[in-house]
Amino acid sequence: MAEVQEHFGRFAAGHGHLGLYARISRGVAGDAQCAELLLHARPGQARPVLWLAALHDLVLRRPDVAAARWYPSVVGADAVPVGDPWPDVRDTVLAHADELREAIATRTTQTNEVGRSVYVTAGLARAAADLPGRPVVLVELGASAGLLLAVDRYRTELLVEGEQPVVLGDPDSTVVSRGRLVGRGRLGSPSTHPLPSVVGRSGLDLDPVDLDDDDRRRWLEACLWPDVPGRVERFRAAAEIVRAHPSPLLRGDLVDDVHRAVDLAAGRAVADAGGRPHVVVLTSWALTYVDNGRRVELARRFAVLARELGEVTWLSAEPPGCVPGLPSPNRSEAQAETVLAVRRWRAGREWEPALLGTAHPHGEWVSLRRAAPPPAPPPPTTPRTG
């Protein structure tokens, strides 16, 4: 119990910018009755964010409970009262302890952060730069509900101090993600950059989320932090776009079933458009949950796919050290939370892996390296004779 309460205290201290969640966490840190609920979590899931998600799910389901009036996701940001939410939160938690205990015991935290489109679109533009005009097949590993598979259907703005924003994707989209573009790297001009045409999509996840399932969709929303402005609203708008244009989501292992996911997306693309597309496989904060040996095996499978398909790019946005084979980052990149990188196979052979930059894990900013000309592919191997 003391350890659980200490976790909440650390969360509150480290997230003081979250007015609601920091105050709730301070309350739980000093209240054994409320903290006790987290003792029912599955192994490895006993984290404050799971407790907070369970309560968020409750107020989304029951907007009449006392705590609900403190949640912008329920009443709107302008209607949240001034004062201390903890008395209402504590009353709600104790009155619905059995419901919350059940959610904590059976759920796991799962997010599908649309704001990541800030660095995914920048990475996709860079990843496809050496194949201009070539349509793309986009496959996401660890896709959850598949919201990032629709990045080209969102408006993503990269904000540059003193300059016009760089707009990627659909400029008229109802989903708008904004993040600062820092560092020396740029995407070039003009300020509006079309992304490559996406002609096929698929996602792979151990537990894919069907957005037509109200309970599953609400849990994804509950895992978002409600007092980060615009985050919940962006999720809701993106969910509507994806429900109108769904991508196939496969249930399976990130490594063992990658071939199946690529075949599904590429097969549809070839059937619809003809020709051989450029396959871009995205991992965003998914490889961090995979053992080191399995990460190496995933790279090997990409090489096999490239011999079959020709042009394959692994676009990764992962914590430092997660992606095998990347060059050593500089000091600032090694300390970043998210490293943006590519491993590329062209005509079936791998180019030198490249670091593209770094990013905030939820897309608040992206820092790009200066664009370098693509390296020459390695020479073909001369067959041995005799």
Coordinates of C-alpha atoms in Angstrom, one line a residue:
M1 CA 0.0 0.0 0.0
A2 CA 2.8 2.4 0.9
E3 CA 4.4 1.7 -2.5
V4 CA 1.2 2.4 -4.4
Q5 CA 0.7 5.7 -2.5
E6 CA 4.3 6.7 -3.2
H7 CA 3.6 6.1 -6.9
F8 CA 0.7 8.5 -6.8
G9 CA 2.9 11.1 -5.0
R10 CA 5.6 10.9 -7.6
F11 CA 3.0 11.1 -10.4
A12 CA 1.6 14.3 -8.8
A13 CA 5.0 15.8 -8.4
G14 CA 6.0 15.0 -12.0
H15 CA 2.8 16.2 -13.6
G16 CA 2.0 19.5 -11.9
H17 CA 0.9 21.0 -15.2
L18 CA -2.1 18.6 -15.1
G19 CA -4.4 20.5 -12.7
L20 CA -7.0 17.8 -12.3
Y21 CA -4.9 14.7 -12.4
A22 CA -2.1 16.2 -10.2
R23 CA -4.7 17.2 -7.5
I24 CA -6.4 13.8 -7.7
S25 CA -3.1 12.0 -7.4
R26 CA -2.1 14.0 -4.4
G27 CA -5.4 13.0 -2.8
V28 CA -4.9 9.3 -3.5
A29 CA -1.3 9.5 -2.2
G30 CA -2.7 10.4 1.2
D31 CA -5.8 8.2 1.2
A32 CA -5.3 4.4 1.7
Q33 CA -9.0 3.6 1.0
C34 CA -8.8 5.1 -2.5
A35 CA -5.2 3.8 -3.2
E36 CA -6.3 0.3 -2.3
L37 CA -8.1 -0.1 -5.5
L38 CA -4.9 -0.2 -7.5
L39 CA -3.8 -3.4 -5.6
H40 CA -6.2 -5.3 -7.8
A41 CA -4.4 -4.5 -11.1
R42 CA -2.8 -7.2 -13.2
P43 CA 0.9 -7.7 -12.7
G44 CA 2.8 -4.8 -14.4
Q45 CA -0.3 -2.6 -14.6
A46 CA -0.3 -1.2 -11.0
R47 CA 0.3 2.4 -12.2
P48 CA -1.6 5.6 -11.4
V49 CA -2.6 6.1 -15.0
L50 CA -4.7 2.9 -14.8
W51 CA -6.5 4.1 -11.7
L52 CA -7.1 7.5 -13.3
A53 CA -8.4 5.8 -16.5
A54 CA -10.8 3.7 -14.6
L55 CA -12.2 6.8 -12.9
H56 CA -12.3 8.7 -16.2
D57 CA -14.3 5.8 -17.8
L58 CA -16.7 5.9 -14.9
V59 CA -17.5 9.6 -15.3
L60 CA -17.8 9.2 -19.0
R61 CA -20.4 6.5 -18.4
R62 CA -22.1 8.2 -15.5
P63 CA -22.0 12.0 -16.0
D64 CA -24.3 12.4 -13.0
V65 CA -21.7 11.4 -10.4
A66 CA -20.2 14.1 -8.3
A67 CA -16.7 13.9 -9.8
A68 CA -18.0 14.4 -13.3
R69 CA -18.3 18.1 -13.1
W70 CA -14.6 18.5 -12.8
Y71 CA -13.9 16.7 -16.1
P72 CA -13.6 18.9 -19.2
S73 CA -14.3 15.8 -21.3
V74 CA -17.8 15.5 -19.6
V75 CA -18.9 19.1 -19.1
G76 CA -16.6 21.1 -21.4
A77 CA -13.6 23.2 -20.5
D78 CA -15.6 26.3 -19.9
A79 CA -17.9 24.7 -17.4
V80 CA -15.4 23.2 -15.0
P81 CA -15.7 24.9 -11.6
V82 CA -13.0 26.6 -9.7
G83 CA -11.9 24.9 -6.5
D84 CA -10.7 21.6 -5.2
P85 CA -12.0 18.5 -7.0
W86 CA -10.8 16.0 -4.4
P87 CA -13.8 15.9 -2.0
D88 CA -16.2 15.1 -5.0
V89 CA -13.7 12.7 -6.4
R90 CA -13.2 10.8 -3.1
D91 CA -17.0 10.5 -2.6
T92 CA -17.4 9.1 -6.1
V93 CA -14.5 6.7 -5.8
L94 CA -15.8 5.3 -2.5
A95 CA -19.4 5.1 -3.7
H96 CA -18.4 3.2 -6.8
A97 CA -15.5 1.3 -5.5
D98 CA -16.7 -2.1 -6.7
E99 CA -17.1 -0.8 -10.3
L100 CA -13.7 0.8 -10.3
R101 CA -12.0 -2.3 -8.7
E102 CA -13.5 -4.5 -11.5
A103 CA -12.2 -2.1 -14.2
I104 CA -8.7 -1.9 -12.6
A105 CA -8.6 -5.7 -12.3
T106 CA -9.6 -6.5 -15.9
R107 CA -8.3 -3.5 -18.0
T108 CA -5.0 -2.4 -19.2
T109 CA -4.0 1.1 -20.3
Q110 CA -4.2 1.5 -24.0
T111 CA -3.9 4.7 -26.0
N112 CA -4.1 5.7 -29.6
E113 CA -2.8 9.3 -29.4
V114 CA -3.8 11.2 -32.6
G115 CA -1.3 14.0 -31.7
R116 CA 1.5 11.6 -32.7
S117 CA 0.6 12.5 -36.3
V118 CA 2.9 15.5 -35.8
Y119 CA 6.0 13.3 -36.0
V120 CA 4.4 10.5 -38.1
T121 CA 3.6 12.9 -41.0
A122 CA 7.0 14.5 -40.8
G123 CA 8.6 11.1 -40.8
L124 CA 6.4 9.8 -43.6
A125 CA 7.3 12.8 -45.8
R126 CA 11.0 12.1 -45.2
A127 CA 10.7 8.4 -45.6
A128 CA 9.1 8.7 -49.0
A129 CA 11.3 11.5 -50.3
D130 CA 13.6 9.3 -52.4
L131 CA 10.6 7.8 -54.2
P132 CA 8.6 10.8 -55.3
G133 CA 5.2 10.0 -56.8
R134 CA 5.3 6.4 -55.7
P135 CA 2.1 5.4 -53.9
V136 CA 2.5 4.1 -50.3
V137 CA 1.1 1.1 -48.5
L138 CA 1.0 2.0 -44.8
V139 CA 1.1 -0.7 -42.2
E140 CA 1.1 0.0 -38.4
L141 CA 2.4 -2.5 -35.9
G142 CA 0.7 -1.9 -32.5
A143 CA -2.1 -0.1 -34.2
S144 CA -4.7 -0.2 -31.4
A145 CA -7.8 1.3 -33.2
G146 CA -5.9 2.3 -36.3
L147 CA -6.1 6.1 -35.8
L148 CA -2.6 6.8 -37.0
L149 CA -3.3 4.8 -40.2
A150 CA -5.4 7.8 -41.3
V151 CA -2.7 10.5 -40.8
D152 CA -3.1 11.6 -44.4
R153 CA -6.8 12.4 -43.7
Y154 CA -5.9 14.8 -40.8
R155 CA -4.6 18.3 -41.0
T156 CA -1.2 18.4 -39.3
E157 CA 0.5 21.7 -38.6
L158 CA 4.2 22.0 -37.9
L159 CA 4.6 25.4 -36.2
V160 CA 7.9 27.2 -37.0
E161 CA 8.7 30.4 -35.0
G162 CA 8.5 33.4 -37.3
E163 CA 7.3 31.5 -40.3
Q164 CA 4.1 30.2 -41.8
P165 CA 3.0 26.8 -40.4
V166 CA 3.9 23.8 -42.5
V167 CA 0.7 21.9 -43.3
L168 CA 0.7 18.2 -44.1
G169 CA -2.2 15.9 -44.9
D170 CA -5.8 17.2 -45.6
P171 CA -5.9 20.9 -45.1
D172 CA -9.7 20.8 -44.7
S173 CA -9.9 18.0 -42.2
T174 CA -11.9 18.2 -39.0
V175 CA -8.9 16.7 -37.1
V176 CA -6.2 19.2 -36.5
S177 CA -2.9 18.3 -34.7
R178 CA -0.3 21.0 -34.0
G179 CA 3.2 20.7 -32.9
R180 CA 6.3 22.8 -32.9
L181 CA 9.0 22.1 -35.5
V182 CA 12.3 22.8 -33.8
G183 CA 15.9 22.3 -34.6
R184 CA 17.6 23.0 -38.0
G185 CA 15.8 20.5 -40.2
R186 CA 12.9 21.5 -42.4
L187 CA 10.7 19.9 -44.9
G188 CA 11.5 22.6 -47.5
S189 CA 9.0 24.9 -49.2
P190 CA 6.2 25.6 -49.9
S191 CA 4.3 25.7 -46.6
T192 CA 1.7 23.0 -47.7
H193 CA 3.2 19.6 -48.3
P194 CA 1.2 16.8 -49.8
L195 CA 1.9 13.4 -48.3
P196 CA 2.5 10.5 -50.6
S197 CA -0.7 8.9 -51.8
V198 CA -1.7 6.1 -49.5
V199 CA -3.3 3.3 -51.5
G200 CA -3.4 0.5 -48.9
R201 CA -3.5 0.3 -45.2
S202 CA -3.6 -2.3 -42.4
G203 CA -2.9 -2.5 -38.7
L204 CA -1.7 -5.3 -36.5
D205 CA -2.3 -5.5 -32.7
L206 CA -2.5 -8.1 -30.0
D207 CA -5.8 -6.6 -29.0
P208 CA -7.2 -4.3 -31.8
V209 CA -10.0 -2.0 -31.0
D210 CA -13.2 -1.8 -33.0
L211 CA -14.4 1.8 -32.9
D212 CA -18.0 0.7 -33.4
D213 CA -17.8 -1.0 -30.0
D214 CA -18.9 1.8 -27.7
D215 CA -17.3 0.3 -24.6
R216 CA -13.9 -0.2 -26.3
R217 CA -14.0 3.2 -27.8
R218 CA -14.9 4.9 -24.5
W219 CA -12.0 3.1 -22.8
L220 CA -9.5 4.4 -25.3
E221 CA -10.9 7.9 -24.6
A222 CA -10.7 7.3 -20.8
C223 CA -7.0 6.5 -21.1
L224 CA -6.4 10.1 -22.4
W225 CA -5.7 12.8 -19.9
P226 CA -8.8 15.1 -19.9
D227 CA -7.1 18.3 -18.8
V228 CA -4.7 18.4 -21.8
P229 CA -6.6 20.9 -24.0
G230 CA -8.0 19.5 -27.2
R231 CA -6.7 15.9 -26.7
V232 CA -10.1 14.3 -26.1
E233 CA -11.8 16.3 -28.8
R234 CA -9.2 15.4 -31.4
F235 CA -9.6 11.7 -30.5
R236 CA -13.4 11.9 -31.0
A237 CA -13.1 13.7 -34.4
A238 CA -10.4 11.2 -35.6
A239 CA -12.6 8.2 -34.5
E240 CA -15.4 9.5 -36.7
I241 CA -13.1 9.8 -39.7
V242 CA -11.7 6.3 -39.1
R243 CA -15.2 4.8 -38.6
A244 CA -16.2 6.3 -42.0
H245 CA -13.0 5.0 -43.7
P246 CA -12.0 1.9 -41.7
S247 CA -8.7 0.1 -42.3
P248 CA -8.4 -3.7 -41.7
L249 CA -7.0 -4.4 -38.3
L250 CA -5.6 -7.9 -37.7
R251 CA -5.2 -9.6 -34.3
G252 CA -1.7 -11.0 -34.0
D253 CA 1.9 -10.8 -32.8
L254 CA 3.9 -7.8 -33.9
V255 CA 6.7 -10.0 -35.2
D256 CA 5.2 -13.3 -36.1
D257 CA 2.3 -11.8 -38.1
V258 CA 4.0 -8.8 -39.8
H259 CA 4.1 -10.6 -43.1
R260 CA 0.4 -11.3 -43.0
A261 CA -0.4 -7.6 -42.3
V262 CA 1.8 -6.4 -45.1
D263 CA 0.4 -8.9 -47.5
L264 CA -3.2 -7.7 -46.7
A265 CA -2.4 -4.1 -47.3
A266 CA -0.2 -4.5 -50.3
G267 CA -2.4 -7.1 -51.9
R268 CA -5.4 -4.8 -51.8
A269 CA -3.3 -1.9 -53.2
V270 CA -2.0 -3.9 -56.1
A271 CA -5.5 -5.2 -56.9
D272 CA -7.0 -1.6 -56.8
A273 CA -4.2 0.4 -58.4
G274 CA -1.8 -2.0 -60.1
G275 CA 1.9 -1.7 -60.0
R276 CA 4.3 -2.2 -57.0
P277 CA 3.8 0.3 -54.1
H278 CA 6.3 1.5 -51.5
V279 CA 5.6 -0.3 -48.3
V280 CA 6.0 1.8 -45.2
V281 CA 5.7 0.0 -41.8
L282 CA 5.2 2.2 -38.8
T283 CA 6.0 1.5 -35.2
S284 CA 5.3 4.2 -32.6
W285 CA 5.9 3.4 -29.0
A286 CA 5.2 -0.3 -29.8
L287 CA 8.7 -1.8 -30.0
T288 CA 9.5 -0.7 -26.5
Y289 CA 7.3 -3.6 -25.3
V290 CA 9.2 -6.2 -27.4
D291 CA 12.2 -8.1 -26.2
N292 CA 15.6 -7.3 -27.7
G293 CA 15.9 -10.6 -29.6
R294 CA 12.4 -10.2 -31.1
R295 CA 13.4 -6.7 -32.3
V296 CA 16.3 -8.1 -34.3
E297 CA 14.0 -10.8 -35.7
L298 CA 11.5 -8.1 -36.9
A299 CA 14.3 -6.4 -38.8
R300 CA 15.2 -9.7 -40.4
R301 CA 11.6 -10.1 -41.5
F302 CA 11.6 -6.7 -43.1
A303 CA 14.6 -7.8 -45.2
V304 CA 12.7 -10.9 -46.3
L305 CA 9.7 -8.7 -47.3
A306 CA 12.0 -6.4 -49.2
R307 CA 13.3 -9.2 -51.3
E308 CA 9.7 -10.0 -52.3
L309 CA 8.3 -6.5 -52.6
G310 CA 11.3 -4.3 -53.5
E311 CA 10.8 -1.0 -51.7
V312 CA 10.2 -1.3 -47.9
T313 CA 10.7 1.3 -45.2
W314 CA 10.6 0.8 -41.5
L315 CA 9.6 4.2 -40.0
S316 CA 10.1 4.1 -36.3
A317 CA 9.3 6.5 -33.4
E318 CA 10.5 4.7 -30.4
P319 CA 12.5 5.4 -27.2
P320 CA 16.3 5.4 -27.6
G321 CA 17.9 2.0 -28.0
C322 CA 14.7 0.2 -29.1
V323 CA 15.4 -0.1 -32.8
P324 CA 18.3 -2.4 -33.7
G325 CA 20.9 -1.3 -36.3
L326 CA 20.5 2.5 -36.0
P327 CA 23.5 4.8 -35.9
S328 CA 24.5 6.2 -32.5
P329 CA 22.5 9.3 -31.6
N330 CA 24.2 12.5 -30.5
R331 CA 23.9 13.5 -26.8
S332 CA 20.6 15.4 -27.1
E333 CA 19.0 12.7 -29.2
A334 CA 20.1 10.0 -26.7
Q335 CA 18.3 11.9 -24.0
A336 CA 15.1 12.4 -26.0
E337 CA 12.0 10.4 -25.2
T338 CA 11.2 9.5 -28.8
V339 CA 13.7 8.9 -31.6
L340 CA 12.5 9.2 -35.2
A341 CA 14.4 6.9 -37.7
V342 CA 14.2 4.9 -40.9
R343 CA 15.6 1.6 -42.1
R344 CA 15.1 1.4 -45.8
W345 CA 15.3 -1.5 -48.4
R346 CA 15.4 -0.5 -52.0
A347 CA 15.3 -3.1 -54.8
G348 CA 15.5 -5.7 -52.1
R349 CA 18.7 -4.3 -50.5
E350 CA 19.1 -2.3 -47.3
W351 CA 20.5 1.2 -47.3
E352 CA 22.3 2.7 -44.4
P353 CA 19.8 3.2 -41.5
A354 CA 19.2 6.9 -40.7
L355 CA 18.2 9.0 -37.8
L356 CA 15.6 11.6 -38.8
G357 CA 15.3 13.5 -35.5
T358 CA 13.5 13.4 -32.1
A359 CA 10.1 14.2 -30.9
H360 CA 7.8 14.6 -27.8
P361 CA 6.0 11.2 -27.4
H362 CA 2.6 12.8 -27.8
G363 CA 3.6 15.1 -30.6
E364 CA 4.0 18.5 -28.8
W365 CA 7.2 19.1 -30.9
V366 CA 9.4 17.4 -33.4
S367 CA 13.0 18.2 -34.1
L368 CA 14.3 17.1 -37.5
R369 CA 17.9 16.7 -38.6
R370 CA 18.9 18.4 -41.8
A371 CA 17.7 16.4 -44.8
A372 CA 20.6 14.5 -46.4
P373 CA 20.6 13.1 -49.9
P374 CA 19.7 9.4 -49.9
P375 CA 22.8 7.2 -49.9
A376 CA 23.6 5.1 -52.9
P377 CA 22.4 1.5 -52.4
P378 CA 25.1 -1.1 -51.9
P379 CA 26.4 -2.7 -55.1
P380 CA 24.8 -6.0 -56.1
T381 CA 26.6 -9.1 -55.0
T382 CA 28.4 -10.9 -57.8
P383 CA 27.3 -14.5 -58.0
R384 CA 30.0 -17.0 -57.3
T385 CA 30.9 -19.4 -60.1
G386 CA 32.8 -22.6 -60.4

